[in-house]
PDB file of C-alpha atoms in Angstrom:
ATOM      1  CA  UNK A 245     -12.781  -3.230   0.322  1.00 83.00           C
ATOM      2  CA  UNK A 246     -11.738  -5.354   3.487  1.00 89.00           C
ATOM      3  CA  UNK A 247     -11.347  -3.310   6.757  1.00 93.00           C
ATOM      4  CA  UNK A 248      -9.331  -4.687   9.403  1.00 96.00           C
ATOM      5  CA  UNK A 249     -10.237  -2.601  13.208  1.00 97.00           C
ATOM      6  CA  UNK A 250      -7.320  -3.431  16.015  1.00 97.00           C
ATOM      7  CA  UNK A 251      -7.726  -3.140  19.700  1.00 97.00           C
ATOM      8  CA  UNK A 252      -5.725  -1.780  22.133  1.00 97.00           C
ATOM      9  CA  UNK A 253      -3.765   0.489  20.339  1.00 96.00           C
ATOM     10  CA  UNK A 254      -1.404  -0.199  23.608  1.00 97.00           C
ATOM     11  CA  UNK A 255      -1.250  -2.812  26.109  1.00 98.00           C
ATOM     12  CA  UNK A 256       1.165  -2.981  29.092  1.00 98.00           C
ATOM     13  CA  UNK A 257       1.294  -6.466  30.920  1.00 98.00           C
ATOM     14  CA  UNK A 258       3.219  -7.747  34.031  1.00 98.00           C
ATOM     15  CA  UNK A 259       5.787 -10.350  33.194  1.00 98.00           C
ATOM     16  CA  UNK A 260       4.356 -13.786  33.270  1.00 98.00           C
ATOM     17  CA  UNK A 261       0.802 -12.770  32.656  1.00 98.00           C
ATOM     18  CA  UNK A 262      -1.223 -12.895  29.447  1.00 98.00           C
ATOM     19  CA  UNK A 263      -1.897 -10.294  26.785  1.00 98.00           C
ATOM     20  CA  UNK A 264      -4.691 -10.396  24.441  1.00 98.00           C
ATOM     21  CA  UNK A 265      -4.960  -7.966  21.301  1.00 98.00           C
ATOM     22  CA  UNK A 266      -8.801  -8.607  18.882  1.00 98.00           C
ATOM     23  CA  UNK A 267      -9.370  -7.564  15.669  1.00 98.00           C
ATOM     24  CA  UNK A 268     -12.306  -7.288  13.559  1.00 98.00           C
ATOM     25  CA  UNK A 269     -12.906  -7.571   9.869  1.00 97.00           C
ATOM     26  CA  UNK A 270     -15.645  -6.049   7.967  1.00 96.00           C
ATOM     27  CA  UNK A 271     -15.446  -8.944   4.983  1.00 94.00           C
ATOM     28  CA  UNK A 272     -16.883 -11.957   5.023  1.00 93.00           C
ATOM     29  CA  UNK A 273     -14.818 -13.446   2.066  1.00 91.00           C
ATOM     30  CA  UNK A 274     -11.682 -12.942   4.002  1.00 92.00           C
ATOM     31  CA  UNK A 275      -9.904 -16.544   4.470  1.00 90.00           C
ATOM     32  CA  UNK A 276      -6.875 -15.852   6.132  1.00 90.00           C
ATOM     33  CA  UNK A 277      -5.815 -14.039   8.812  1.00 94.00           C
ATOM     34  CA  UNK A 278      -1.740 -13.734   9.954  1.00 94.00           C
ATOM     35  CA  UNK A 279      -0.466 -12.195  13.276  1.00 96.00           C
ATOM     36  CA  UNK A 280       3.033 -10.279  12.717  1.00 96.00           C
ATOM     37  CA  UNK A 281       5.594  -8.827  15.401  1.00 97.00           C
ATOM     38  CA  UNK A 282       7.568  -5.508  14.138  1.00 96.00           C
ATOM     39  CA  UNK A 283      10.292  -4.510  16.385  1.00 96.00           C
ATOM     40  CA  UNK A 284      11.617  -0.774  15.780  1.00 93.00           C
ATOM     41  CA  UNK A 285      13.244  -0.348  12.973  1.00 92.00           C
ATOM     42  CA  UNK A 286      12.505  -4.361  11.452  1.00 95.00           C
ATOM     43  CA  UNK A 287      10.584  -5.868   9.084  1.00 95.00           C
ATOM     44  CA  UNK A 288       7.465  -7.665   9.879  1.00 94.00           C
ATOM     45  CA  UNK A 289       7.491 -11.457  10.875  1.00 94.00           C
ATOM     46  CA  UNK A 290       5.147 -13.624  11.049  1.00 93.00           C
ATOM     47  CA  UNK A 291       4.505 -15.024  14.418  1.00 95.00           C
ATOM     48  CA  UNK A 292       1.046 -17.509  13.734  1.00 95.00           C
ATOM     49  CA  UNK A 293      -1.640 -17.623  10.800  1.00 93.00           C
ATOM     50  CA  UNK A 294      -5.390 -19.049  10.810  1.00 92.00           C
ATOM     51  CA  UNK A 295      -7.461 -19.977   7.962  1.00 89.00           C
ATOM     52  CA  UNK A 296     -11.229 -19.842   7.673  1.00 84.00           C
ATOM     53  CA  UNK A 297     -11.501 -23.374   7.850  1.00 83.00           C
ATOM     54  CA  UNK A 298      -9.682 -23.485  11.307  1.00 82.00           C
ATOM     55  CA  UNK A 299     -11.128 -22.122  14.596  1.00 91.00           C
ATOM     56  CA  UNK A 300      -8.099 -22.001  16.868  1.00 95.00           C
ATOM     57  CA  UNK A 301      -4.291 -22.583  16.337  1.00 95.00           C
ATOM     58  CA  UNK A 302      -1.564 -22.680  18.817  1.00 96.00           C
ATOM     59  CA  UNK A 303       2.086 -22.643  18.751  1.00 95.00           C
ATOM     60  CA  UNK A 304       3.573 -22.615  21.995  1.00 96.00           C
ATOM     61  CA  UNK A 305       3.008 -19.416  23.926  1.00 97.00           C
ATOM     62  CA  UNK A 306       0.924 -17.886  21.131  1.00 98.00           C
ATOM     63  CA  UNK A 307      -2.766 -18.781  20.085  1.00 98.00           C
ATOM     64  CA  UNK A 308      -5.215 -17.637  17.499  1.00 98.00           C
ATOM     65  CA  UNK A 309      -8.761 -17.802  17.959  1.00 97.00           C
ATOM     66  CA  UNK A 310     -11.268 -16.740  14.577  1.00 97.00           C
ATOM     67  CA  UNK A 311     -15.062 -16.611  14.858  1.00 95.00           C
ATOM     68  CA  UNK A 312     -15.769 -16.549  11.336  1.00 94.00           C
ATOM     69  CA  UNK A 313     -19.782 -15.441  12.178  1.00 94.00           C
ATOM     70  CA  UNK A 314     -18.519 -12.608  14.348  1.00 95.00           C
ATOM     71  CA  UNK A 315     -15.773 -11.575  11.947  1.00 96.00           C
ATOM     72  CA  UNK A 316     -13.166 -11.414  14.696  1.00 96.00           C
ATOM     73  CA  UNK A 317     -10.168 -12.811  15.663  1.00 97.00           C
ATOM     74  CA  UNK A 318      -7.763 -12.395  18.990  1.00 98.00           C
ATOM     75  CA  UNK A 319      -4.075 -13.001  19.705  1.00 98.00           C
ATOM     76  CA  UNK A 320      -2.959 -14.671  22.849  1.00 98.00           C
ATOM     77  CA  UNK A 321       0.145 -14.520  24.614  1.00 98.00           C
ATOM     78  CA  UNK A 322       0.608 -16.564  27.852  1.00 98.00           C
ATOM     79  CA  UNK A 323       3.389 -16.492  30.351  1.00 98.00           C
ATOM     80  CA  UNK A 324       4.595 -12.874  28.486  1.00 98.00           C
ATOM     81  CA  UNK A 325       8.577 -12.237  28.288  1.00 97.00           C
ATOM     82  CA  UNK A 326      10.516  -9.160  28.155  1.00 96.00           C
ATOM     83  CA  UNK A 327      11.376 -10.107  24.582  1.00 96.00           C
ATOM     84  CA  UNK A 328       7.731  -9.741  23.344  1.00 98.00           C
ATOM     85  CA  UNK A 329       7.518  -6.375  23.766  1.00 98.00           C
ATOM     86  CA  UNK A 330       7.314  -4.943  20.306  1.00 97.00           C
ATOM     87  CA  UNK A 331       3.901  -3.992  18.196  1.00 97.00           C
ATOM     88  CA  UNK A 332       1.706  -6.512  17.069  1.00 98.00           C
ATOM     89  CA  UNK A 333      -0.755  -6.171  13.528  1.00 97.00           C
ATOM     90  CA  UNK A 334      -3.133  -8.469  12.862  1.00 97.00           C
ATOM     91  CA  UNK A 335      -3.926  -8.831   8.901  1.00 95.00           C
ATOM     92  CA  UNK A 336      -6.676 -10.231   6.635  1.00 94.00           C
ATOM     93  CA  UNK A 337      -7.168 -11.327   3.269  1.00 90.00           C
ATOM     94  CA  UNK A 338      -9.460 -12.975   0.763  1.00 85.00           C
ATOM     95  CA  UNK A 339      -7.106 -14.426  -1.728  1.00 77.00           C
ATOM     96  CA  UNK A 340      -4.661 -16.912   1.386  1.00 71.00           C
ATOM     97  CA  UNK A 341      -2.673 -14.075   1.799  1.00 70.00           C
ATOM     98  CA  UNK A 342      -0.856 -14.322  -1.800  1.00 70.00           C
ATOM     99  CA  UNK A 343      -2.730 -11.122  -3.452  1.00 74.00           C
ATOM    100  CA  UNK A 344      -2.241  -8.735  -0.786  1.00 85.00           C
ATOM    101  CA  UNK A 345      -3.094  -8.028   2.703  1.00 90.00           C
ATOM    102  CA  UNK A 346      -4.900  -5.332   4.869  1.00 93.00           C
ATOM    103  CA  UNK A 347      -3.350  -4.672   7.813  1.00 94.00           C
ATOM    104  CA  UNK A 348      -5.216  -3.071  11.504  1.00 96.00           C
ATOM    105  CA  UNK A 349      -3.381  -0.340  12.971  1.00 95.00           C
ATOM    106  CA  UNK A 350      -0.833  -2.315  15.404  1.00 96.00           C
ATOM    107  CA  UNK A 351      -0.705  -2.985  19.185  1.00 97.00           C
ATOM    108  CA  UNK A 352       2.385  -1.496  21.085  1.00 97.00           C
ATOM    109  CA  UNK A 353       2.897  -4.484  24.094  1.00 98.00           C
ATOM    110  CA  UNK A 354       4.851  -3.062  26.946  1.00 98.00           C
ATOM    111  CA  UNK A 355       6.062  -6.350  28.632  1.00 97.00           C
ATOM    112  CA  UNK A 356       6.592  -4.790  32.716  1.00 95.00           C
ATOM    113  CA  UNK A 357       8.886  -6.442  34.578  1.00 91.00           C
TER     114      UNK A 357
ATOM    115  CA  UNK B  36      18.995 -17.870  -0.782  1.00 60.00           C
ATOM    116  CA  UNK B  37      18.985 -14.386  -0.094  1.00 69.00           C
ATOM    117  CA  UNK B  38      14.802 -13.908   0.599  1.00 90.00           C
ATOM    118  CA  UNK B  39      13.640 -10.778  -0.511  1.00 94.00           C
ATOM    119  CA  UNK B  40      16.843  -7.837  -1.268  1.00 96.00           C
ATOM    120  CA  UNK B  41      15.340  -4.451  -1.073  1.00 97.00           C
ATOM    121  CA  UNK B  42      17.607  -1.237  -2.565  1.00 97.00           C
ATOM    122  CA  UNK B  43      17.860   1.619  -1.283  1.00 97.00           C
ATOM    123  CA  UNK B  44      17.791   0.869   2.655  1.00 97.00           C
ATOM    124  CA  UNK B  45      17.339   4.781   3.095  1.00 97.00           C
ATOM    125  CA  UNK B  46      16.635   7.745   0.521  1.00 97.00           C
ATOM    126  CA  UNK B  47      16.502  11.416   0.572  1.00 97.00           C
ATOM    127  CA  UNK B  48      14.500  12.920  -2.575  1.00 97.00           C
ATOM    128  CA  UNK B  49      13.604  16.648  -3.179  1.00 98.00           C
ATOM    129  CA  UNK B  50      10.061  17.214  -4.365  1.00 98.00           C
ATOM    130  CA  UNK B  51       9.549  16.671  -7.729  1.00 97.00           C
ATOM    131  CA  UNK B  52      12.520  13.978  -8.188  1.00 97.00           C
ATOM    132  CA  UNK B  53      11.715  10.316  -9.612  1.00 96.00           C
ATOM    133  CA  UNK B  54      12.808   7.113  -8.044  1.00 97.00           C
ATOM    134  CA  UNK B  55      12.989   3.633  -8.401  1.00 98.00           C
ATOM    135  CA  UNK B  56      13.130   1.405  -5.380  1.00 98.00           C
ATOM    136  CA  UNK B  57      14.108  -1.823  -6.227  1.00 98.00           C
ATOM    137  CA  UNK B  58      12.996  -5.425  -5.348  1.00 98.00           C
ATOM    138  CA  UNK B  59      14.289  -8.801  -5.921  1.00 97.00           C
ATOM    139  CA  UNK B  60      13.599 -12.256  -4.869  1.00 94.00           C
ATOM    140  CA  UNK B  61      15.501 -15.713  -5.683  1.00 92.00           C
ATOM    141  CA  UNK B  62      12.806 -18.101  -4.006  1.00 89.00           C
ATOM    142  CA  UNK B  63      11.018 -18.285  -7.424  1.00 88.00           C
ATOM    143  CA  UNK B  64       7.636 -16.456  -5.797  1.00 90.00           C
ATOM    144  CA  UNK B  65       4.844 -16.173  -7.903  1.00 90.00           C
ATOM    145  CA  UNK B  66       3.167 -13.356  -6.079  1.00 92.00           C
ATOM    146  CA  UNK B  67       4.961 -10.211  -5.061  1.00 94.00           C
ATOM    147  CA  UNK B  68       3.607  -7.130  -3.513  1.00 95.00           C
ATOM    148  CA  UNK B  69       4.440  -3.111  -2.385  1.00 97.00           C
ATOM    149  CA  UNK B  70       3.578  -1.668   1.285  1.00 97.00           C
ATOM    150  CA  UNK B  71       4.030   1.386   2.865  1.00 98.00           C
ATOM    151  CA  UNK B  72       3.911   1.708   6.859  1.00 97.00           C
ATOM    152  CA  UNK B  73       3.240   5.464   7.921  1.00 95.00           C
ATOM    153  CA  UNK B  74       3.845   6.077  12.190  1.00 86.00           C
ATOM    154  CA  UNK B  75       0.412   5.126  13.746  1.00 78.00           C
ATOM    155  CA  UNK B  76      -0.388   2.958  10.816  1.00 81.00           C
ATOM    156  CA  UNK B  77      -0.479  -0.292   9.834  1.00 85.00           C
ATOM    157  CA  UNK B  78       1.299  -1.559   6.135  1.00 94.00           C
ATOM    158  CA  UNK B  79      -1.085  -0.581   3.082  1.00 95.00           C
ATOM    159  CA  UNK B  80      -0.974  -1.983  -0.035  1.00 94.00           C
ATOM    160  CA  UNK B  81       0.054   0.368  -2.815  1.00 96.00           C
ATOM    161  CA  UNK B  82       0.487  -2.849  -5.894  1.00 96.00           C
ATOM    162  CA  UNK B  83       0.718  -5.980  -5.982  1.00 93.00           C
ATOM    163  CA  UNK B  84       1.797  -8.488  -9.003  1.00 93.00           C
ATOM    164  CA  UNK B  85       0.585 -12.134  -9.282  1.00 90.00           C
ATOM    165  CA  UNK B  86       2.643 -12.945 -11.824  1.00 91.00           C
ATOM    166  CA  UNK B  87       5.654 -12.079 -14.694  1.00 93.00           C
ATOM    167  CA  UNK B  88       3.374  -9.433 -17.001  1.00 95.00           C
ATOM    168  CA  UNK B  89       0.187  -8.834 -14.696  1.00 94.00           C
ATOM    169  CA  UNK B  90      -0.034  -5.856 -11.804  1.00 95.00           C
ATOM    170  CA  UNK B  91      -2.879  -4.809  -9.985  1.00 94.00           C
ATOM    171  CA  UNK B  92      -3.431  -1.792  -7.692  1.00 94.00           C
ATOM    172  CA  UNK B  93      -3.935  -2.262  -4.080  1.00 92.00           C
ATOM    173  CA  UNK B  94      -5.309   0.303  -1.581  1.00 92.00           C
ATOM    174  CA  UNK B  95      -2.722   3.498  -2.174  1.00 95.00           C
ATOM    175  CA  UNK B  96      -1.836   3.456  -5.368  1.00 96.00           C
ATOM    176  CA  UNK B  97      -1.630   7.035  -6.617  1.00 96.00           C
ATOM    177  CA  UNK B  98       1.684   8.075  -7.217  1.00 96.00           C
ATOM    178  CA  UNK B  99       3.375   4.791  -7.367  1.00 98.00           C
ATOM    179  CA  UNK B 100       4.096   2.443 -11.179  1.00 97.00           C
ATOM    180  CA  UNK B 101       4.945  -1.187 -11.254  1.00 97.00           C
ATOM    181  CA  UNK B 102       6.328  -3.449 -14.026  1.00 96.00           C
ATOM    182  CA  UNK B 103       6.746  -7.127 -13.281  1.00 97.00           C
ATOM    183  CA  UNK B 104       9.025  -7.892 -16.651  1.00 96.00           C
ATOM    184  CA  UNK B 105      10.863 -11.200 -15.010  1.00 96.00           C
ATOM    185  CA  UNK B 106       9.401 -13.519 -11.768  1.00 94.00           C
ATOM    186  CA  UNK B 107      12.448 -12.376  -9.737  1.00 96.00           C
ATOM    187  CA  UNK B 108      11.844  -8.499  -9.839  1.00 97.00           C
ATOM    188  CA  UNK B 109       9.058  -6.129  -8.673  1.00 98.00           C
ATOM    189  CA  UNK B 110      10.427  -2.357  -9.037  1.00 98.00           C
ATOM    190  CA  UNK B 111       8.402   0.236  -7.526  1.00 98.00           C
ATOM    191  CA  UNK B 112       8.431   3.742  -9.239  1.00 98.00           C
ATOM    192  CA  UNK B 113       8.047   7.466  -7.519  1.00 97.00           C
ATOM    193  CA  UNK B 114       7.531   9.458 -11.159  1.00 92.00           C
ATOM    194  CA  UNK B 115       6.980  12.843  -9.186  1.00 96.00           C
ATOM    195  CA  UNK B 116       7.521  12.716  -5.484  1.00 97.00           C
ATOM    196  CA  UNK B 117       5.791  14.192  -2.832  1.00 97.00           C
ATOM    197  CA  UNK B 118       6.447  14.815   0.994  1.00 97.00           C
ATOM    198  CA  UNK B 119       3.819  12.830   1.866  1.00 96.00           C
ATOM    199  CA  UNK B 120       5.454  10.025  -0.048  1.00 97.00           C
ATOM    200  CA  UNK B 121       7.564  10.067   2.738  1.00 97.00           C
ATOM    201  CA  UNK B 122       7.521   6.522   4.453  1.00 98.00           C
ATOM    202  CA  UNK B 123       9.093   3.194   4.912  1.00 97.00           C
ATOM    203  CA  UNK B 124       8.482   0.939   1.736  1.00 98.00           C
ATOM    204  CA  UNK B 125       8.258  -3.078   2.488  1.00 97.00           C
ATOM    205  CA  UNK B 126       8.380  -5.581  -0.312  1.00 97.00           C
ATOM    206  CA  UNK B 127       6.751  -8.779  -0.259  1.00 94.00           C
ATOM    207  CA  UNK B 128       6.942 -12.276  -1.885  1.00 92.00           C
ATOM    208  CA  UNK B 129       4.746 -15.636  -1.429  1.00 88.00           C
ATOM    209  CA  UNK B 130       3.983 -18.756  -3.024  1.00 80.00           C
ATOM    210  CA  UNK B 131       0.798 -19.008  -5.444  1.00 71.00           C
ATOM    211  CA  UNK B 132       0.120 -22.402  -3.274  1.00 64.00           C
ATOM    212  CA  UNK B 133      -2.193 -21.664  -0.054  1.00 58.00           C
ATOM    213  CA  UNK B 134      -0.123 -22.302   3.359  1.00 60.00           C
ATOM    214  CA  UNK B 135       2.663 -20.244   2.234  1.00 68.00           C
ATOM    215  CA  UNK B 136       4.312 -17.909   4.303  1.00 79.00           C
ATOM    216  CA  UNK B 137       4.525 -14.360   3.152  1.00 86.00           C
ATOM    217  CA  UNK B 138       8.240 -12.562   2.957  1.00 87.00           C
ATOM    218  CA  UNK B 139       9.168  -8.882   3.789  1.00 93.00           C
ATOM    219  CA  UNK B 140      12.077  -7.648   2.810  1.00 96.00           C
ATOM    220  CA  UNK B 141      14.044  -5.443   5.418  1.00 96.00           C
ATOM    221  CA  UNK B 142      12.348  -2.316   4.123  1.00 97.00           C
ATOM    222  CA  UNK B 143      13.330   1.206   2.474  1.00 98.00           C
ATOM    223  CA  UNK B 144      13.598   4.751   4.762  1.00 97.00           C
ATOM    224  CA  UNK B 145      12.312   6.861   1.970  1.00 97.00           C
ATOM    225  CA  UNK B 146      12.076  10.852   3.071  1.00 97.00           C
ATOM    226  CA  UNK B 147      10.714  13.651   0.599  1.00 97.00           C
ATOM    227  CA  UNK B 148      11.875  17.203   1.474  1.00 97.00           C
TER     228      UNK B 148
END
């Protein structure tokens, strides 16, 4: 089955700089790939999403970069903010996400101000 | 629409004792699914259900039934439960279509003494 490796498991940044959090996946079939912040005690939401088709995608502040031939794919924050300090998981699946996902381990971002 | 209703928020069972945790969606989701997030871990898949009639297992199923007898609910079943059991449940819902965001419910504190 699909394996999904996350790195750092934590990752402290100074306000206003950028934090970066890569994950690999062992699964070459794997077509979709979603980014979710968890804040204690939450559920899960969904913060950006890539498909295999797409290299990049950026919504404001966050980006998503997949290299389909290196089976990775990183997270980028720019300008961080107190209020994205909370643990990341990155998440891949072969079926677009609708018959399951596997989940890396999480990132814990410490935002220092 | 209320998204995806999760029952019971929290849970105390003795070893032994049987369960149902209950799940229930109104946004007429084809594909629902079961997690459980252990501290340290990322959400596994225990079942998932593409459809009114068909389940499937996912990546920790032992221990845990599903039934999928209408579209709108996807009960998940402890028939003899064990400490380590003990975890936070998430439920999940998504279109069939690709592009569709994935749902979590707000999750259920589940603790096996």
């Amino acid at each position: 089955g699909e394996n999904v490796e996350q790195h750092p498991s934590t990752l402290s940044v100074q306000e206003g700089d950028s934090a970066v959090i890569k994950c690999t996946y062992s699964d070459s079939a794997s077509n979709y790939f979603p980014w979710y912040k968890q804040e204690l005690g939450k559920r899960p939401q969904l913060i950006i999403d890539i498909r295999s088709n797409v290299g990049e995608k950026k919504d404001q502040r966050i980006a998503v970069t997949l290299n389909k031939t290196a089976k990775h794919f990183s997270l980028h924050i720019t300008e961080t903010q107190p209020e994205d300090s909370a643990v990341y998981f990155c998440a891949a699946s072969t079926g677009g996400g609708a018959d399951g996902l596997t989940f890396g381990k999480g990132t814990h971002l410490i935002i220092q101000p | 629409n209320a998204g995806v209703t999760q029952t019971p928020k929290f849970q105390v069972l003795k070893t032994g004792q049987s369960m149902t945790l209950q799940c229930a969606q109104d946004m007429n989701h084809e594909y629902m699914s079961w997690y459980r997030q252990d501290p340290g871990m990322g959400l596994r898949l225990i079942h998932y259900s593409v459809g009114a009639g068909i389940t499937d297992q996912g990546e920790v199923p032992n221990g845990y039934n599903v039934s999928r007898s209408t579209t709108e609910d996807f009960p998940l079943r402890l028939l003899s439960a064990a400490p380590s059991q003990t975890s936070v449940y998430f439920c999940a819902s998504t279109l069939r279509a690709r592009g569709n965001t994935i749902y979590f419910g707000e999750g259920s504190w589940l603790t096996v003494v």
